[in-house]
Coordinates of C-alpha atoms in Angstrom, one line a residue:
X1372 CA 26.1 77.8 95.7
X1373 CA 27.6 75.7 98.5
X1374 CA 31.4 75.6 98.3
X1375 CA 34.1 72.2 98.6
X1376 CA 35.7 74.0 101.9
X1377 CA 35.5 77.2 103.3
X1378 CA 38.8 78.6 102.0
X1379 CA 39.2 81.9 100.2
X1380 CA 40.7 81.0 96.5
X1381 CA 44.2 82.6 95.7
X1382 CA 43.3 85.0 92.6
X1383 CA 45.1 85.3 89.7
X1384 CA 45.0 88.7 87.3
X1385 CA 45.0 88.2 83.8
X1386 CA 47.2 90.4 81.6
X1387 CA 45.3 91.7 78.9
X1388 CA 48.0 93.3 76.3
X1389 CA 46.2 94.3 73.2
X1390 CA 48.3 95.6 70.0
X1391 CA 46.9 98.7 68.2
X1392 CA 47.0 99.6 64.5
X1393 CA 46.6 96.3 63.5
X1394 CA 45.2 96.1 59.6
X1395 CA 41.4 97.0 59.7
X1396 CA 41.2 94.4 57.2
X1397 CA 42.4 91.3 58.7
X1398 CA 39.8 89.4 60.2
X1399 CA 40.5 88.6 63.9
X1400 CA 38.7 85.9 65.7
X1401 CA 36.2 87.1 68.0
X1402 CA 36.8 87.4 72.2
X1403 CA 34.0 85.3 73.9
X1404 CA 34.1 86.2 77.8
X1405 CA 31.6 83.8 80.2
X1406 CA 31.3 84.0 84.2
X1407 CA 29.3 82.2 86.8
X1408 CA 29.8 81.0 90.7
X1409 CA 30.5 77.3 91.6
X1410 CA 32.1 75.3 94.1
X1411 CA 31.7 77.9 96.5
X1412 CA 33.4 80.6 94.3
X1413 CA 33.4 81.8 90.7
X1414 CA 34.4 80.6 87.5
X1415 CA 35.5 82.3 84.0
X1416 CA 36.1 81.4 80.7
X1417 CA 37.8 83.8 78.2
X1418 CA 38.7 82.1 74.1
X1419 CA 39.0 83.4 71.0
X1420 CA 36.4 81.8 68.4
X1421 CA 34.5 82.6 65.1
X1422 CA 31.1 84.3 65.9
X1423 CA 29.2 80.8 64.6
X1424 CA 29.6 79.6 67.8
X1425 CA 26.5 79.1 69.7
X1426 CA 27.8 80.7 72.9
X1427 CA 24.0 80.0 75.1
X1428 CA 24.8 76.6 74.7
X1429 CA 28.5 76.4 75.2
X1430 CA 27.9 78.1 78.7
X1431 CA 25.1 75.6 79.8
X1432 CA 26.8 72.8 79.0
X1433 CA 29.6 73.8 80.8
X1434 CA 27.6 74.7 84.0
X1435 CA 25.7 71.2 83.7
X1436 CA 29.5 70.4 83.9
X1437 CA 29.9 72.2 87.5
X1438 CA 27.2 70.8 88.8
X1439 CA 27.7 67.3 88.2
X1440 CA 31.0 67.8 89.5
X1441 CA 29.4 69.7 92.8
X1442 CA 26.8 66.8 93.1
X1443 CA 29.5 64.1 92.9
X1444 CA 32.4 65.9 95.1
X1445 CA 31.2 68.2 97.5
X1446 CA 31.0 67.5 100.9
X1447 CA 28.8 70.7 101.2
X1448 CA 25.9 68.6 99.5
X1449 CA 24.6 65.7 101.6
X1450 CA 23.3 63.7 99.1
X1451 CA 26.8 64.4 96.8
X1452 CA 28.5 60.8 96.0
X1453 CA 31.2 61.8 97.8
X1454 CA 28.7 62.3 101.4
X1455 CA 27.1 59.4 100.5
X1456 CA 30.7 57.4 100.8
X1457 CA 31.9 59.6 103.5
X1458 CA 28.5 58.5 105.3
X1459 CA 28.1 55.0 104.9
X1460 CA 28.8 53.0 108.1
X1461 CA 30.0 49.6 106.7
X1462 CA 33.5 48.7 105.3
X1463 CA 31.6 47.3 102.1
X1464 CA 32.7 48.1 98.9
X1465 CA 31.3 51.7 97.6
X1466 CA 30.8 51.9 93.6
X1467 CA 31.7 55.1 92.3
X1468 CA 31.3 57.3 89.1
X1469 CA 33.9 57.3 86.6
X1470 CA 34.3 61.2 87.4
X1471 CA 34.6 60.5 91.0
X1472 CA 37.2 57.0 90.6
X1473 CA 39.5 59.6 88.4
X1474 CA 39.8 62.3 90.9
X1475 CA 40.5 59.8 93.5
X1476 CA 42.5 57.5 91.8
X1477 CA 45.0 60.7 91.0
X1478 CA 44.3 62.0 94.7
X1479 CA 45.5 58.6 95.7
X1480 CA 48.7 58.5 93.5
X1481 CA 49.7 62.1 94.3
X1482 CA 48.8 61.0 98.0
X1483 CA 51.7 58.2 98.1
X1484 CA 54.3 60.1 96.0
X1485 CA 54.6 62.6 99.0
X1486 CA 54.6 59.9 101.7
X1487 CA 50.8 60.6 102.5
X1488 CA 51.3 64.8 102.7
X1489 CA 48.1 65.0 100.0
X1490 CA 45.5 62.7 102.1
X1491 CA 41.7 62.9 101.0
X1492 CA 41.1 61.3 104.6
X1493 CA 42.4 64.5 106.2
X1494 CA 38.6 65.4 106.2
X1495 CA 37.5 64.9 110.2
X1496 CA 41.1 66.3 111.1
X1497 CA 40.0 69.5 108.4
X1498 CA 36.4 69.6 110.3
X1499 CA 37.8 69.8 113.6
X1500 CA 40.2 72.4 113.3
X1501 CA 37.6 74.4 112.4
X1502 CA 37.6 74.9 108.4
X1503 CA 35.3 72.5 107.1
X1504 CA 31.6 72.5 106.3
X1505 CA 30.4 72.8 110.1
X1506 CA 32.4 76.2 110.6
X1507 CA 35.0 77.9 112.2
X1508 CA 36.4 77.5 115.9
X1509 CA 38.0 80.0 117.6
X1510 CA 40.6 77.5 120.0
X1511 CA 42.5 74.8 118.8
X1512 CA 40.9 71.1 120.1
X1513 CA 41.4 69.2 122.6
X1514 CA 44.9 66.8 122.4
X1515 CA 42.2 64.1 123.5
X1516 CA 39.9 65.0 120.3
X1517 CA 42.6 65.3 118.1
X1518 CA 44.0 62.1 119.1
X1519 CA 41.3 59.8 118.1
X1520 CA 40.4 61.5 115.0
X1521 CA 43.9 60.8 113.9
X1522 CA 43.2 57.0 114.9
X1523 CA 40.8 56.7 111.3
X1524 CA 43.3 59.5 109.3
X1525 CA 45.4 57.9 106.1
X1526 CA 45.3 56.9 102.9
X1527 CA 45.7 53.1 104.5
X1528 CA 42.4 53.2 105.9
X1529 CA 41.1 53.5 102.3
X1530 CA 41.4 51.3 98.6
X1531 CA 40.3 51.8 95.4
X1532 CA 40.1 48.3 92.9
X1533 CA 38.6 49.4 90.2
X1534 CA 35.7 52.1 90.6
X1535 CA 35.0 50.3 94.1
X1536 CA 36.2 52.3 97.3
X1537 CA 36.6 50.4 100.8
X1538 CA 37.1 51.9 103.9
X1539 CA 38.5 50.0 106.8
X1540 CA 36.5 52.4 109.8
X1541 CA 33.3 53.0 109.0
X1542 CA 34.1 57.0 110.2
X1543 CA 36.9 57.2 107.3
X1544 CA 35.7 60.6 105.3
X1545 CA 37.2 62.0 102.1
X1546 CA 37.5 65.7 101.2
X1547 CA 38.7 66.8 97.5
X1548 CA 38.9 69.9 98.0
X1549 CA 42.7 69.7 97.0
X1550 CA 42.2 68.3 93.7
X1551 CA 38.3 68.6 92.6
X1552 CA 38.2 72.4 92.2
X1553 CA 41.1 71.9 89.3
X1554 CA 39.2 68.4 88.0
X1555 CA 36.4 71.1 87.3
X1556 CA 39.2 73.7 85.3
X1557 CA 40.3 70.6 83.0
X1558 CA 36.5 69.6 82.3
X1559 CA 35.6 72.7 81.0
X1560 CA 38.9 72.8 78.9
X1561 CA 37.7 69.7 77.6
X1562 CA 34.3 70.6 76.7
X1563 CA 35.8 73.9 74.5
X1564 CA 38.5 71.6 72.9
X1565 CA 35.4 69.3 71.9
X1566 CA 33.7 72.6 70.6
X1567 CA 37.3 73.2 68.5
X1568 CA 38.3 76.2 70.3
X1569 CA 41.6 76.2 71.1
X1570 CA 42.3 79.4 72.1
X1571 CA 41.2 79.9 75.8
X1572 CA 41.7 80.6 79.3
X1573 CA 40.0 78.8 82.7
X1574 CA 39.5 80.0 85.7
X1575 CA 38.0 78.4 88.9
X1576 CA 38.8 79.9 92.0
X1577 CA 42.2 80.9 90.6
X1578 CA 42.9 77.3 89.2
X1579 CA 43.4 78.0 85.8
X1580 CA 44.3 76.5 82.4
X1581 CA 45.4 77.8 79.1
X1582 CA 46.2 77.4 75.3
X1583 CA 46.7 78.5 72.5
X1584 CA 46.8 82.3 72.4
X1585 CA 45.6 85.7 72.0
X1586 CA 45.6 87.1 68.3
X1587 CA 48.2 89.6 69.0
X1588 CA 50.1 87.2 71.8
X1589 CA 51.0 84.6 74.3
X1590 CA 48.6 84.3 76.9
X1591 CA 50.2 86.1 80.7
X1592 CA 49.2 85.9 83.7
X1593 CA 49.9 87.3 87.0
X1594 CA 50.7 85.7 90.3
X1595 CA 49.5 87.7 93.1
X1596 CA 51.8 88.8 96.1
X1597 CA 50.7 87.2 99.1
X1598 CA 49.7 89.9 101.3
X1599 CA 46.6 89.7 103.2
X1600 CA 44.3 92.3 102.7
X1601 CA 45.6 93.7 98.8
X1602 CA 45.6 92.7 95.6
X1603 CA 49.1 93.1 94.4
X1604 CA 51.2 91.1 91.6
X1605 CA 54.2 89.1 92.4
X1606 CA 55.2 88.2 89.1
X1607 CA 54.1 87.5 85.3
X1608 CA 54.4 84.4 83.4
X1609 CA 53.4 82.9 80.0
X1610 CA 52.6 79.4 81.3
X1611 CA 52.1 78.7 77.5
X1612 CA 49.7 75.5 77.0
X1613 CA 49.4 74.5 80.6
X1614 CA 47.3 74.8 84.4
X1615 CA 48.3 77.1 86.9
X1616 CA 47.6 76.4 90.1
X1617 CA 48.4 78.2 93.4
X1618 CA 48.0 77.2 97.3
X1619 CA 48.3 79.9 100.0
X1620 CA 47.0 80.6 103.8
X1621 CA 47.5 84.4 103.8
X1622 CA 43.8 85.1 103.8
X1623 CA 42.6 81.4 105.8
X1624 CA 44.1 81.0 109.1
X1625 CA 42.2 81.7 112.3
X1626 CA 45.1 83.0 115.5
X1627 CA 44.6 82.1 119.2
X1628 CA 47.1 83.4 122.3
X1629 CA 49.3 85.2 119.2
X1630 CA 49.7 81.5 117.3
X1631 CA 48.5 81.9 113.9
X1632 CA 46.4 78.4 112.8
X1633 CA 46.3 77.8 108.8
X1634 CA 44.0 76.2 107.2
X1635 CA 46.4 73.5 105.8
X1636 CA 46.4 70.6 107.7
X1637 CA 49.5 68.5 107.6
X1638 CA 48.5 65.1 107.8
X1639 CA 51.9 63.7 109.5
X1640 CA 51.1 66.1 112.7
X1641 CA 47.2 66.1 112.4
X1642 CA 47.8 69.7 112.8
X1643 CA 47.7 73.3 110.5
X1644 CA 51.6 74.1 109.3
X1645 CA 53.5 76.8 110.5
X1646 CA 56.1 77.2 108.9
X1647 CA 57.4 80.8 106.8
X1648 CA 56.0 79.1 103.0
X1649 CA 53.1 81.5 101.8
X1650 CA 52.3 80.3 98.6
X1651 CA 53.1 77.7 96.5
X1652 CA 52.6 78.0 92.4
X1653 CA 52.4 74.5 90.3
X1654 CA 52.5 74.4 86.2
X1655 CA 51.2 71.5 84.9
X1656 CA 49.1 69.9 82.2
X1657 CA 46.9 68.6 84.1
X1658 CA 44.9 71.5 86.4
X1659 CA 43.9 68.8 88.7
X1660 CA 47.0 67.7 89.3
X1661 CA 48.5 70.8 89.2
X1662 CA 46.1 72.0 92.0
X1663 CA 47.3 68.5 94.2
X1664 CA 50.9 69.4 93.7
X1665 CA 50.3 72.8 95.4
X1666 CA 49.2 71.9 97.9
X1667 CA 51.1 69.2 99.1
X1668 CA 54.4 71.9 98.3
X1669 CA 52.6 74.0 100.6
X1670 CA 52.1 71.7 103.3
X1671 CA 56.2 70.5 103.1
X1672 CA 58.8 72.8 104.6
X1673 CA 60.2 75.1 101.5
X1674 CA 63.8 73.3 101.5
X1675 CA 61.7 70.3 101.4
X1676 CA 59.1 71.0 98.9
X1677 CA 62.1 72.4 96.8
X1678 CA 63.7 69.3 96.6
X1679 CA 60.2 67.3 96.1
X1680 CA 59.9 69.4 93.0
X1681 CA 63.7 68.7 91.5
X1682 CA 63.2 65.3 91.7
X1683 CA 60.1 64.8 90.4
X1684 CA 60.4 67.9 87.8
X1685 CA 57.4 69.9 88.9
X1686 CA 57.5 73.2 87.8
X1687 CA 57.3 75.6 91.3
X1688 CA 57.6 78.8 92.6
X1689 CA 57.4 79.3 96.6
X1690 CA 57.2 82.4 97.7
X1691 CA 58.5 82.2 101.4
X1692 CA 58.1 85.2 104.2
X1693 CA 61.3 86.8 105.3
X1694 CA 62.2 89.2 107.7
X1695 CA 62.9 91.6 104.9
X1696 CA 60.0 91.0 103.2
X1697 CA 59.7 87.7 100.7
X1698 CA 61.5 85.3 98.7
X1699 CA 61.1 83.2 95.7
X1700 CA 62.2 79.4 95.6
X1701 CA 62.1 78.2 91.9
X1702 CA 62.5 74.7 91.0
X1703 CA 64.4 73.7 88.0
X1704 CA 61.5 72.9 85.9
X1705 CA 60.3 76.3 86.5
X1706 CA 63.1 78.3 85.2
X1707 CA 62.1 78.0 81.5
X1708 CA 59.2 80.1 82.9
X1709 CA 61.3 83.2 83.8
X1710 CA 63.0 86.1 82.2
X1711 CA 66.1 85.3 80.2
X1712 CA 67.4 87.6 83.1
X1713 CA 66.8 85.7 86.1
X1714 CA 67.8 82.6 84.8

């Protein structure tokens, strides 16, 4: 299956802790495990549920899910919603799907909270530096090409009244790849709250929502270390009833002359960043608006995206590359998250 963009999901390792000797006659609700690929990457659902449940069924109608999502959303499918927009050559107003006005409204909203740093316009600047859906480059463009694709860039160039989305330049395209990927991750939560399970655990790409519990305990789950190249665990957490979502360019970036090119584009340059943040974790109850928030905290200097977070109470953690090694940035929402040690 096509994917949103071409960038490698941050994983996330669940912790799997199980208690032994428990009383062969209590009656423990059975483990359901389900796996697939979508949106360029793979998706899985863990929950806890009474053996009733018709699990066939439960899985297809979450995968129907995906794909309406994919058909709306992706810019890898020409004739998604989302292309059809991004192609349309008139400034007349474009009537969109309920799914599609949600994501965009919230993409929007998170979009003028950081003074335009989260920008579903950033498309053409995302194509041209090489990590979109026509492939990688191996130089960074031209200051001539880059100019004029800034010229139709920013969340001004586009409105939403309603479910009816204008552009002003008929070359305006919108990419969601910072925000459908954890759309997808609440839908699914959705469909298994609907089914009454309430004990479960989401994963797209690393997005990831959870609630309820285990039988035997809280839910945990690992943060990986950002090291290119190994699969290694920064920290635990027991997010308890919320999404998890992490950004990162460890693993995305493309280097020319010994400059290293991520693929997060900050919109206020038109260019990748490059500063020392590696990784940027968000709880939230939302999973898409967790996955926004780390991205734009990505894209902001640390002190910056620090102080973001403080004000508007997002729970972070920024792991930021040292010249020992790395360290953590935790906002103040975040510290009911760790050990009774650290904070």
């Amino acid at each position: 299956m096509k994917r949103f963009v071409s960038i490698s999901p941050i994983w996330f390792i669940v912790i799997s802790l199980w208690i032994t000797g428990c009383s062969p006659a209590a009656k423990q609700p059975q483990e359901h495990a389900l796996q697939g690929n979508t949106m360029g990457t793979t998706y899985s659902v863990k929950f806890y549920g009474q053996p009733a449940i018709d699990i066939k069924a439960l899985q297809q109608q979450m995968e129907l899910e995906l794909e309406l999502i994919n058909d709306l959303m992706s810019t890898y499918r020409p004739a998604s919603e989302l292309m059809r927009f991004n192609q349309l050559q008139s400034s007349e107003p474009f009537s969109l799907s309920e799914p599609s006005r949600k994501v965009i409204a919230e993409a929007i909203r998170v979009g003028e909270q950081t003074g335009g740093i989260i920008d579903i316009t950033v498309g053409p600047l995302v194509e041209l530096w090489g990590f979109g859906a026509a492939g990688r480059i191996v130089a960074q463009p031209a200051a001539e090409a880059l100019a004029a694709v800034r010229g139709y860039v920013g969340l001004d160039k586009i409105s939403l009244h309603d479910n009816q989305l204008t552009k002003q330049d008929p070359r305006v395209a919108i990419d969601l790849s910072t925000i459908a990927k954890g759309y997808g991750v609440d839908r699914l939560a959705e469909i298994l709250q609907a089914a009454g399970i309430n004990d479960y655990l989401v994963d797209i790409g690393g997005d990831m929502r959870v609630n309820g519990s285990k039988p035997d305990r809280a839910w945990r789950v690992a943060i990986e270390k950002p090291v290119a190249g190994t699969r290694a665990m920064q920290r635990i957490i027991e997010p308890g009833d919320m999404a998890l979502a992490t950004s990162g360019d460890y693993r995305n970036f493309f280097e020319q002359d010994g400059i290293r090119y991520s693929h997060l584009i900050d919109p206020r340059t038109g260019a990748p960043i490059s500063h020392r943040t590696v990784s940027s974790t968000v709880l939230h109850p939302s999973s898409m608006t967790a996955d926004a928030y780390a991205t734009a905290l990505h894209i902001m200097a640390a002190e910056e995206a620090l102080q973001f977070a403080n004000k508007y109470q997002i729970a972070a953690l920024l792991i930021v590359k040292t010249d020992e090694g790395f360290s953590e940035l935790v906002s103040e929402a975040f510290q009911p998250f760790l050990s009774e040690e650290e904070r």
